[in-house]
Tab-separated table of C-alpha atoms in Angstrom:
chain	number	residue	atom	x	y	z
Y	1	UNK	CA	0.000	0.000	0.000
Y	2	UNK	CA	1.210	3.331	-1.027
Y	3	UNK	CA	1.328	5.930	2.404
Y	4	UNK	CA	2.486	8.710	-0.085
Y	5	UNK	CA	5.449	8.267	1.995
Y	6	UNK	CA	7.973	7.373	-0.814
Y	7	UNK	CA	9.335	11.057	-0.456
Y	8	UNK	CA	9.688	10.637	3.565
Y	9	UNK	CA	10.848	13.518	5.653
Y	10	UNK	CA	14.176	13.476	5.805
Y	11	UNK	CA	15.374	11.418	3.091
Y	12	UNK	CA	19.006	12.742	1.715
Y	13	UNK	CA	19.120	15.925	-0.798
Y	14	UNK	CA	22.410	17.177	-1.782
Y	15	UNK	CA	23.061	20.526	-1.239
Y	16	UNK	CA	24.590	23.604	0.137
Y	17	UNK	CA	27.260	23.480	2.785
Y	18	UNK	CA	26.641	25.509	6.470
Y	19	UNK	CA	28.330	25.943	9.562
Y	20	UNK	CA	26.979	26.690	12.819
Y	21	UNK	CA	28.490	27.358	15.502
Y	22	UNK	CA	27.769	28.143	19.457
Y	23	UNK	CA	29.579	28.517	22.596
Y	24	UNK	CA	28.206	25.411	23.256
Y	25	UNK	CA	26.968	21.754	21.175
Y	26	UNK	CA	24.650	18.884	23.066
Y	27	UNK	CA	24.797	16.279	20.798
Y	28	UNK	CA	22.928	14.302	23.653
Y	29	UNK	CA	24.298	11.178	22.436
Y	30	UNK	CA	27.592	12.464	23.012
Y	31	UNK	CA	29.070	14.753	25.478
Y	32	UNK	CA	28.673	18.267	25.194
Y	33	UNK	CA	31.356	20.409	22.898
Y	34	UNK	CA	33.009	23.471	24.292
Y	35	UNK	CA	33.062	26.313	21.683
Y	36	UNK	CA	31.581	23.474	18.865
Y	37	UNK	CA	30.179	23.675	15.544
Y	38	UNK	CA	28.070	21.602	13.268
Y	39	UNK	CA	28.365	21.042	9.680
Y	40	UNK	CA	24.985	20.504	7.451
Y	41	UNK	CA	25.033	19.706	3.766
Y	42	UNK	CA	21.547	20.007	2.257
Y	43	UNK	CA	19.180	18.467	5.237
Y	44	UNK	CA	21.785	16.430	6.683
Y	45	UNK	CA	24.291	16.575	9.461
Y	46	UNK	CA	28.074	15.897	8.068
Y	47	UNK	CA	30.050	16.256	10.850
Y	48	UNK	CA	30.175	17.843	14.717
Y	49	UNK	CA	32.989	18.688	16.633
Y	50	UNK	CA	35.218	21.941	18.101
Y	51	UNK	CA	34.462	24.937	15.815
Y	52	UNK	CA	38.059	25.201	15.214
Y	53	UNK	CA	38.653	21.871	13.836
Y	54	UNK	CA	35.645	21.922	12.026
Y	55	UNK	CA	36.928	26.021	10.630
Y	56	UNK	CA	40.361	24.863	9.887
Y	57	UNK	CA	38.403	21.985	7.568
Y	58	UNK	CA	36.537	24.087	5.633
Y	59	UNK	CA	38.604	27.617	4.852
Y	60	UNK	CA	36.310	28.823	2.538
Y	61	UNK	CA	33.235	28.699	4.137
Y	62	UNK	CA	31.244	31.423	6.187
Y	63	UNK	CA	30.631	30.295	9.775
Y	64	UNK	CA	27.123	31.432	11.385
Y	65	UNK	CA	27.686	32.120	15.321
Y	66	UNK	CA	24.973	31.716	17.481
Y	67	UNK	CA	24.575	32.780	21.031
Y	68	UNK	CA	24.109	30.056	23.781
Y	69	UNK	CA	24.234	26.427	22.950
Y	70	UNK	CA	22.997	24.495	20.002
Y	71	UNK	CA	20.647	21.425	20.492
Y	72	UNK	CA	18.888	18.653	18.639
Y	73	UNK	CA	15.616	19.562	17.782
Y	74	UNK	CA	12.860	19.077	20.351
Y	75	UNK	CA	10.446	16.450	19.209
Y	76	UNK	CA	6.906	16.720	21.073
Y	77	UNK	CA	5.534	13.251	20.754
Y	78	UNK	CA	1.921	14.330	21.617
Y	79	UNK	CA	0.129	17.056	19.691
Y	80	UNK	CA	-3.608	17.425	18.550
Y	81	UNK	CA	-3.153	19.074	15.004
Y	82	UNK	CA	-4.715	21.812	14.059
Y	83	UNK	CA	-4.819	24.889	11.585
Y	84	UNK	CA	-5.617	27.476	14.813
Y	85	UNK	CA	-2.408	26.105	16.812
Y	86	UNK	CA	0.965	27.998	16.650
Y	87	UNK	CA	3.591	26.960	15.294
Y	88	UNK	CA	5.993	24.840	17.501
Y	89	UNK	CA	8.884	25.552	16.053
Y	90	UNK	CA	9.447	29.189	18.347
Y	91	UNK	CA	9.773	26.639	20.892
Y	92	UNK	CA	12.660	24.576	18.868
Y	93	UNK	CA	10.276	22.089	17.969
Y	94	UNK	CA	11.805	20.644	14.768
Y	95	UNK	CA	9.424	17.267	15.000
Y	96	UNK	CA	5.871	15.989	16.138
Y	97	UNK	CA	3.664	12.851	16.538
Y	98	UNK	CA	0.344	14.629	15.329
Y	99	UNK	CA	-2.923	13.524	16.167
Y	100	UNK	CA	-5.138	14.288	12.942
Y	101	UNK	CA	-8.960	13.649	13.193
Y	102	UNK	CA	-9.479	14.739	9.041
Y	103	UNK	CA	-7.399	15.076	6.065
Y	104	UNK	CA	-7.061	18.773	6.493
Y	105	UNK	CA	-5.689	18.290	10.189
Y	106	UNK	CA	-3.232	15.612	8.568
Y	107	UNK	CA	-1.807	17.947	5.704
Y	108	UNK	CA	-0.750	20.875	8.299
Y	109	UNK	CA	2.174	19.361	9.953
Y	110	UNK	CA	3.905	18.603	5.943
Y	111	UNK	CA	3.150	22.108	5.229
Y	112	UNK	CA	4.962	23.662	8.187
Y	113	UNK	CA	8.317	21.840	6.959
Y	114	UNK	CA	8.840	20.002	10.174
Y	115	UNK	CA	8.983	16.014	10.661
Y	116	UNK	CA	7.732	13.536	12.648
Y	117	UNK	CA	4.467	10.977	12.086
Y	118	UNK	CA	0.800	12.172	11.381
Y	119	UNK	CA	-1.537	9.655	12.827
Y	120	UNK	CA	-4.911	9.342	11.426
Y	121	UNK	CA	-7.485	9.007	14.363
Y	122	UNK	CA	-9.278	5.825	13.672
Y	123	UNK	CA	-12.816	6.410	16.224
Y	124	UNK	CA	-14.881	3.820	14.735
Y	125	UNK	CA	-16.861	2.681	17.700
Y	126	UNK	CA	-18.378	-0.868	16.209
Y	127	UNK	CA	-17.256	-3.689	14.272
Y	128	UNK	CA	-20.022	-3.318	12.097
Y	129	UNK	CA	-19.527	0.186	10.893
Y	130	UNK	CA	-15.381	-0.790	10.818
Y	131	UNK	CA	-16.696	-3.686	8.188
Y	132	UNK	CA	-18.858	-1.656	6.399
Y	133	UNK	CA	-16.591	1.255	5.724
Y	134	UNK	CA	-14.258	2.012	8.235
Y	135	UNK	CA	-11.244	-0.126	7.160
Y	136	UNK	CA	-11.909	1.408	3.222
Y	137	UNK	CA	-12.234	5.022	4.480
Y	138	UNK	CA	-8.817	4.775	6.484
Y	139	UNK	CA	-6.990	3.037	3.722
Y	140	UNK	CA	-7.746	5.682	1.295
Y	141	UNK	CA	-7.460	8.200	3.955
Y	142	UNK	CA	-3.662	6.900	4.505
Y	143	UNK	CA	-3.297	7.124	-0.010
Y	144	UNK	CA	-4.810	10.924	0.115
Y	145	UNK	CA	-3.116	12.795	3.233
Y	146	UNK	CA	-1.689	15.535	1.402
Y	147	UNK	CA	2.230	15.618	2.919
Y	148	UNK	CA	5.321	13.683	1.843
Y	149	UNK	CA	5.829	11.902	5.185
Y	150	UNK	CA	5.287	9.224	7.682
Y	151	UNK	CA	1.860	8.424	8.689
Y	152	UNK	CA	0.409	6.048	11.678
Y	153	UNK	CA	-2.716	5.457	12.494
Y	154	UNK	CA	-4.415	6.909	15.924
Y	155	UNK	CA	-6.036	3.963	17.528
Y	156	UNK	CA	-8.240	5.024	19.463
Y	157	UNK	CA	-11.585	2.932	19.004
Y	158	UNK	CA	-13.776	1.505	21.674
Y	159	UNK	CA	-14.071	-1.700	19.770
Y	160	UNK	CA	-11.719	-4.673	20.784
Y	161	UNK	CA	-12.182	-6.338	17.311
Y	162	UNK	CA	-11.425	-3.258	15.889
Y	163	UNK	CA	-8.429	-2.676	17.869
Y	164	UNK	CA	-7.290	-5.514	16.696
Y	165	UNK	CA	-7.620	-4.946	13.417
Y	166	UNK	CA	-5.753	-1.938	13.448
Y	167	UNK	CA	-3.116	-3.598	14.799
Y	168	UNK	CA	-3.070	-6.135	11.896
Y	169	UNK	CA	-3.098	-3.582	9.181
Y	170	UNK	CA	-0.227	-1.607	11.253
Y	171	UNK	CA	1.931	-4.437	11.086
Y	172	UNK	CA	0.820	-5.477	7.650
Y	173	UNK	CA	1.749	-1.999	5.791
Y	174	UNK	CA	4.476	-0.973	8.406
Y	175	UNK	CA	2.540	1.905	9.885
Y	176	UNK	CA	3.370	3.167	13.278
Y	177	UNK	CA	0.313	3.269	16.231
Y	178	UNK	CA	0.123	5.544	18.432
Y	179	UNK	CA	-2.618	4.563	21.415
Y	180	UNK	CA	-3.770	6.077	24.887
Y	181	UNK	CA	-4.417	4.139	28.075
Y	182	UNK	CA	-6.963	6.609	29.333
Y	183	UNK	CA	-9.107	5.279	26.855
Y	184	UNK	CA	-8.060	1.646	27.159
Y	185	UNK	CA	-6.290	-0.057	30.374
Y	186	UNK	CA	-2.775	-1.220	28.974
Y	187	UNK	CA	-3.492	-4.693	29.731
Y	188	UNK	CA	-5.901	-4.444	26.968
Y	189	UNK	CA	-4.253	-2.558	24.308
Y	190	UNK	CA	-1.219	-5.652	25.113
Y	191	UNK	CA	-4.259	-8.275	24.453
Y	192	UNK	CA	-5.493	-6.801	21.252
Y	193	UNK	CA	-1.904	-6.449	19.424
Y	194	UNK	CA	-1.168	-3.224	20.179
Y	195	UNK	CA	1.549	-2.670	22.178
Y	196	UNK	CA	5.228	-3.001	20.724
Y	197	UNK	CA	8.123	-1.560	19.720
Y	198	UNK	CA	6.286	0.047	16.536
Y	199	UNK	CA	3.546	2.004	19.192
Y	200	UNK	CA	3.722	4.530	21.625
Y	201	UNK	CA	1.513	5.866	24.161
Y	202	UNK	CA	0.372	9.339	25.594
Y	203	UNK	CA	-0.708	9.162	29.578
Y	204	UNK	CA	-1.813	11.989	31.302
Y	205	UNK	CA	-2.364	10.385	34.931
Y	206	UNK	CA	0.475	7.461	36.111
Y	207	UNK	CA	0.817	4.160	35.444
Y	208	UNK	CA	0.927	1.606	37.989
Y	209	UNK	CA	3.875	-0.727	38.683
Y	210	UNK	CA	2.575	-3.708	36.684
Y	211	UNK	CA	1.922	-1.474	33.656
Y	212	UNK	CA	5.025	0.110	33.495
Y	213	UNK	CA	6.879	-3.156	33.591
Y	214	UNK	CA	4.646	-4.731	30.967
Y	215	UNK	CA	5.448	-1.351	28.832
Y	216	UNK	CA	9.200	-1.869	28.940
Y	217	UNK	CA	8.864	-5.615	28.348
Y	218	UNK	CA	7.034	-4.808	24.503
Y	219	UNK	CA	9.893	-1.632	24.138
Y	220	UNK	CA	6.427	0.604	24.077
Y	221	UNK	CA	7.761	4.231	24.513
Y	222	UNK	CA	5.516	6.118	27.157
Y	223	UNK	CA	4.517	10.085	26.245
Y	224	UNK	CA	4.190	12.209	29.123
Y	225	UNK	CA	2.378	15.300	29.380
Y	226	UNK	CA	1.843	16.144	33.044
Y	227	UNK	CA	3.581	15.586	36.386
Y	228	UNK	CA	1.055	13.920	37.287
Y	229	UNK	CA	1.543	11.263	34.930
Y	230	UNK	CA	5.373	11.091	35.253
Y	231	UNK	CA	4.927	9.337	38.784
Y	232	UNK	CA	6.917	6.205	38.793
Y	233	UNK	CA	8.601	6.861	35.373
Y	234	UNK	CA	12.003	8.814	35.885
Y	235	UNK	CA	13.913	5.959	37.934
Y	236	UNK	CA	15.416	5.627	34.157
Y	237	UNK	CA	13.667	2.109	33.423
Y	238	UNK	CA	11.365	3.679	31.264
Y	239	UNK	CA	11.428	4.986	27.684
Y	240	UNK	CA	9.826	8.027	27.994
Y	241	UNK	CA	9.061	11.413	25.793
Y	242	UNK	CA	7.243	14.282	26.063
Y	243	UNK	CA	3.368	15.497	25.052
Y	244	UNK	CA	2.369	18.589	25.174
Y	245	UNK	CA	-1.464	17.212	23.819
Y	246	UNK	CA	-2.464	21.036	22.930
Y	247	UNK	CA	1.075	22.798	21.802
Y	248	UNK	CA	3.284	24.775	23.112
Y	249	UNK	CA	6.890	24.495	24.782
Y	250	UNK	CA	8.000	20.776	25.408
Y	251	UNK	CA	10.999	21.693	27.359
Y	252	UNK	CA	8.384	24.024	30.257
Y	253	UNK	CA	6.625	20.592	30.209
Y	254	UNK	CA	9.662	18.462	30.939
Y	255	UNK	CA	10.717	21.245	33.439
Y	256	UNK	CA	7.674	20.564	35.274
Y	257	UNK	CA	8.786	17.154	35.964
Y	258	UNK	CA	12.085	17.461	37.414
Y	259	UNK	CA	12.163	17.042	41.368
Y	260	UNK	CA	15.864	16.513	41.501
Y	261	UNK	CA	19.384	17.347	39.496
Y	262	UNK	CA	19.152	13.752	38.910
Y	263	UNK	CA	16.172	14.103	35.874
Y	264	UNK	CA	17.566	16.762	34.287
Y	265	UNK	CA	19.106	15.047	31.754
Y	266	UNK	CA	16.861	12.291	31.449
Y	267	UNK	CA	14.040	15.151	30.577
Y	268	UNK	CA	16.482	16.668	28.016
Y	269	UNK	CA	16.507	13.418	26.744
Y	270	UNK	CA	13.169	12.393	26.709
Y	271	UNK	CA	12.512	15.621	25.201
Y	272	UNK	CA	14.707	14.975	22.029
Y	273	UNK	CA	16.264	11.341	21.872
Y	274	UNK	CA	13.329	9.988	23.705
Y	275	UNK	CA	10.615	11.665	21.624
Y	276	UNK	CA	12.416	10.204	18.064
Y	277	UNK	CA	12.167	6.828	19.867
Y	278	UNK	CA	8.653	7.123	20.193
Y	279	UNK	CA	8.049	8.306	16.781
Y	280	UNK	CA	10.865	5.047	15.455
Y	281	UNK	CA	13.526	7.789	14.221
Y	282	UNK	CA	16.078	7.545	16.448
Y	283	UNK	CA	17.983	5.222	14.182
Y	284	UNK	CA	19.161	4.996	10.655
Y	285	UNK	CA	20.153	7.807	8.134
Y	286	UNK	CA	18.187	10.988	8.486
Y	287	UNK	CA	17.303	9.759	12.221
Y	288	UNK	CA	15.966	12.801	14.792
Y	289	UNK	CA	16.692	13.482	18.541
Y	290	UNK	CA	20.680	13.686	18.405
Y	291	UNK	CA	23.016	15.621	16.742
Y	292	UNK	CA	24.989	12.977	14.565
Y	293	UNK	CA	27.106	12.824	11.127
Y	294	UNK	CA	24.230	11.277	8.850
Y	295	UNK	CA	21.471	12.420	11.080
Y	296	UNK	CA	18.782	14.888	9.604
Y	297	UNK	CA	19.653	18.615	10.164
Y	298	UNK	CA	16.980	19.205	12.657
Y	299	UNK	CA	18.580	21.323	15.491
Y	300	UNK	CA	17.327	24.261	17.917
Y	301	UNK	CA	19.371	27.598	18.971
Y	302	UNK	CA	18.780	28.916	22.547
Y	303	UNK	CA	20.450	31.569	24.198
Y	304	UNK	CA	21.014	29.707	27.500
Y	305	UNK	CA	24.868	29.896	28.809
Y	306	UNK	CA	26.506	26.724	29.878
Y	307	UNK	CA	29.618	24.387	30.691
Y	308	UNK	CA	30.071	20.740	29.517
Y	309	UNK	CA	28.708	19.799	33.293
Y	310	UNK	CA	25.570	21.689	33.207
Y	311	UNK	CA	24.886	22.261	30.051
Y	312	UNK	CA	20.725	20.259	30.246
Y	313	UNK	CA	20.579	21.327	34.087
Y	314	UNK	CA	20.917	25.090	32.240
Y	315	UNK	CA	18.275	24.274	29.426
Y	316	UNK	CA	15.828	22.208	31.010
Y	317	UNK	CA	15.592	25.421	33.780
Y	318	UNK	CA	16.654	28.359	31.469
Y	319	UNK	CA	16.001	26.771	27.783
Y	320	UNK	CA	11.582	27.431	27.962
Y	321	UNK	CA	10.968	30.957	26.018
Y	322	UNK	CA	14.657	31.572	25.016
Y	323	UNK	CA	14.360	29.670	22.103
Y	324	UNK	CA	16.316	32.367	18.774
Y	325	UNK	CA	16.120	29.949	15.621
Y	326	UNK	CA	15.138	26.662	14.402
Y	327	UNK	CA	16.173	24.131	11.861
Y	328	UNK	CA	14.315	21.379	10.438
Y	329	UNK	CA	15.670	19.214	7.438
Y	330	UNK	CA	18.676	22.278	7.492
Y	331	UNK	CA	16.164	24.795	6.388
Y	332	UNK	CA	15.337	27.829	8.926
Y	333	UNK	CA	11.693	27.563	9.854
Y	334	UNK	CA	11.930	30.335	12.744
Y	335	UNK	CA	14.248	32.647	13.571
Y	336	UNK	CA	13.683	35.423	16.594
Y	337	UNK	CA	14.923	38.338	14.271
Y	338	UNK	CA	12.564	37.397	11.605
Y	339	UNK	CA	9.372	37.786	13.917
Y	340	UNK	CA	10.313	41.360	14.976
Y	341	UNK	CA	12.512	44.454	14.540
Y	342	UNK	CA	15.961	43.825	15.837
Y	343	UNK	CA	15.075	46.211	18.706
Y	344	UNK	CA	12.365	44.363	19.914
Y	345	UNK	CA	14.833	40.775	19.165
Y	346	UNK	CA	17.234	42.065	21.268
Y	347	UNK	CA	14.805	43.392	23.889
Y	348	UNK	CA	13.153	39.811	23.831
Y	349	UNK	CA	15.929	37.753	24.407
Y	350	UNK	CA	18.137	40.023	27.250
Y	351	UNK	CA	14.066	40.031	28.726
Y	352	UNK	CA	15.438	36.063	29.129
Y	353	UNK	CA	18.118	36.414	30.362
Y	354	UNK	CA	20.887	35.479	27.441
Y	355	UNK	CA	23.760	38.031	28.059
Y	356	UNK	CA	25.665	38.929	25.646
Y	357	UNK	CA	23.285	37.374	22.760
Y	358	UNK	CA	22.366	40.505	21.090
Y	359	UNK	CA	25.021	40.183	18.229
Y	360	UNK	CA	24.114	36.515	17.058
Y	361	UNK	CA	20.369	37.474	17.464
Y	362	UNK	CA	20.632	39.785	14.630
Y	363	UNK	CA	20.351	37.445	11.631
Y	364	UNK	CA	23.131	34.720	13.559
Y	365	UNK	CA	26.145	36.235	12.761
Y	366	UNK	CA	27.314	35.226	10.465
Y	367	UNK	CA	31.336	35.188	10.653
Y	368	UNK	CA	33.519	35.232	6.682
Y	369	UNK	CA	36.807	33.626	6.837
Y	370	UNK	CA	37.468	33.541	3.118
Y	371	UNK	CA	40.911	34.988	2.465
Y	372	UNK	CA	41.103	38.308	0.755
């Protein structure tokens, strides 16, 4: 079955070659760089590593200097779509699992640039109605979604036989499920097929002891969206990402989680490696939530000063609202300077507290070293 996936988001282009640079690169799957730098040709990482290394590589080449620390994207795993929502990517948000109820919902998050997986809400509340026209509506709703990438399919029907189904085709065409326990008890969504390594779930009350462990036994990544749902879940046995369910900042989400030093990394994590887990892009070329030579070029800019040591203590707690550009696919989709007069860019990000960003801020400096 064709998803209209054959283009997927992310797959290799050739072009252009960019340098970024910031007093400070998180990889997150490696440790932080000191005065680092990225390379990106066309949507693609190439390399990361200290700026002057990376400089001293490519002479010809105009460096852009940012302020703060570059990041991977931040990929919110749990988001309603819709055409009156803003657009994450002021937050840094370079990738979402959308929740589409229509066609029109589905086509928004292709036409914003970013990645991720659009799930198409399958409600259908009886096995009779499923027979009759369900199963045909949702395969040629999975042909017609008008955007070149992935697509899963929202299960979220109160129908065990149809549950099951779903699960079937999911595993038949190779689409990704995305399912929620407040609507089913996990112990059922394991009996009708759903749970696995290709599903992930959004909670927004906790889990209890035998769920979790029956989550991390099928590899099923958990999306949180409230504190109140991370209860039990940052001991670091479970895969975990972040929700926001309505929009808005994933990393003031994440922040609202943290009760000791100890999370703060495992919330920066969850936040970008964990969220491309849940949406099956951590791995493989063009893969999202690190910064890594063959990865897409999906990264965030945000004017929050830090060492190697506490360089996601400092984002998880300075990061929300200080958010100056984004990149998805190596393309800019927002930039701070772009949404105002420099004045007011300035203004805005001193107002958060980056000292000494006000030069990058103004269109990222960017730095020639060509030789006269």
């Amino acid at each position: 079955m064709s998803t209209r996936a054959g283009r997927i988001i992310g797959t290799r282009t050739r072009g252009t070659v960019s340098i970024h640079c910031a007093p400070l690169v998180v990889p997150v799957t490696g440790p932080p760089v000191r005065d680092g730098a990225i390379v990106v040709r066309g949507d693609r990482i190439v390399r990361v590593g200290p700026r002057a290394e990376i400089e001293a590589a490519h002479p010809l080449l105009s460096s852009t200097r940012w302020p703060g620390m570059i990041v991977p994207g931040l990929i919110d795993a749990h988001l309603r779509l819709d055409r009156t929502s803003a657009a994450p990517s002021v937050h840094g948000v370079t990738a979402v699992g959308g929740i589409a109820a229509d066609l029109d919902a589905a086509s928004t998050l292709g036409e914003t640039g970013l990645g991720g997986v659009t799930y198409l809400e399958t409600r259908c509340e009886s096995e009779e109605r499923w027979e009759d026209d369900g199963r045909d509506r949702l395969i040629t709703a999975i042909r017609e979604v008008d955007h070149p990438g992935v697509i899963g399919i929202a299960a979220h029907s109160p129908d065990p036989l149809v549950m099951e189904d779903l699960a079937v085709l999911s595993r038949t065409f190779g689409l990704r499920l995305h399912a929620e326990p407040g609507r089913h008890p996990v112990g059922f969504l394991d009996e009708v097929g759903v749970l696995g390594a290709g599903c992930h779930i959004a909670i927004s009350g906790p889990l209890d002891e035998a769920d979790r462990k029956l989550l991390a036994l099928r590899g099923t990544v958990i999306a949180i969206s409230s504190p109140f749902a991370a209860e039990g879940l940052l001991d670091g046995e479970s895969a975990i990402a972040v929700g926001t369910r309505t929009g808005g900042d994933p990393l003031s989400v994440a922040r609202a989680f943290s009760h000791a030093p100890g999370h703060d990394r495992l919330l920066v994590e969850a936040v970008t490696l964990g969220g491309a887990r849940a949406l099956g892009m951590a791995e493989g070329p063009g893969r999202l939530g690190s910064l890594e030579r063959g990865g897409r070029a999906d990264f965030a800019v945000f004017a929050v000063e830090a060492g190697e040591r506490d360089a996601y203590t400092a984002l998880l707690h300075e990061g929300p609202g200080r958010c100056v550009a984004t990149f998805a696919g190596g393309r800019a989709r927002w930039r701070l300077d772009e949404t105002m007069d420099s004045g007011d860019a300035v203004n805005a990000v001193n107002a958060a507290g980056a000292a000494g960003a006000v030069g990058a801020v103004n269109a990222g400096e960017a730095t020639s070293r060509r030789p006269a």
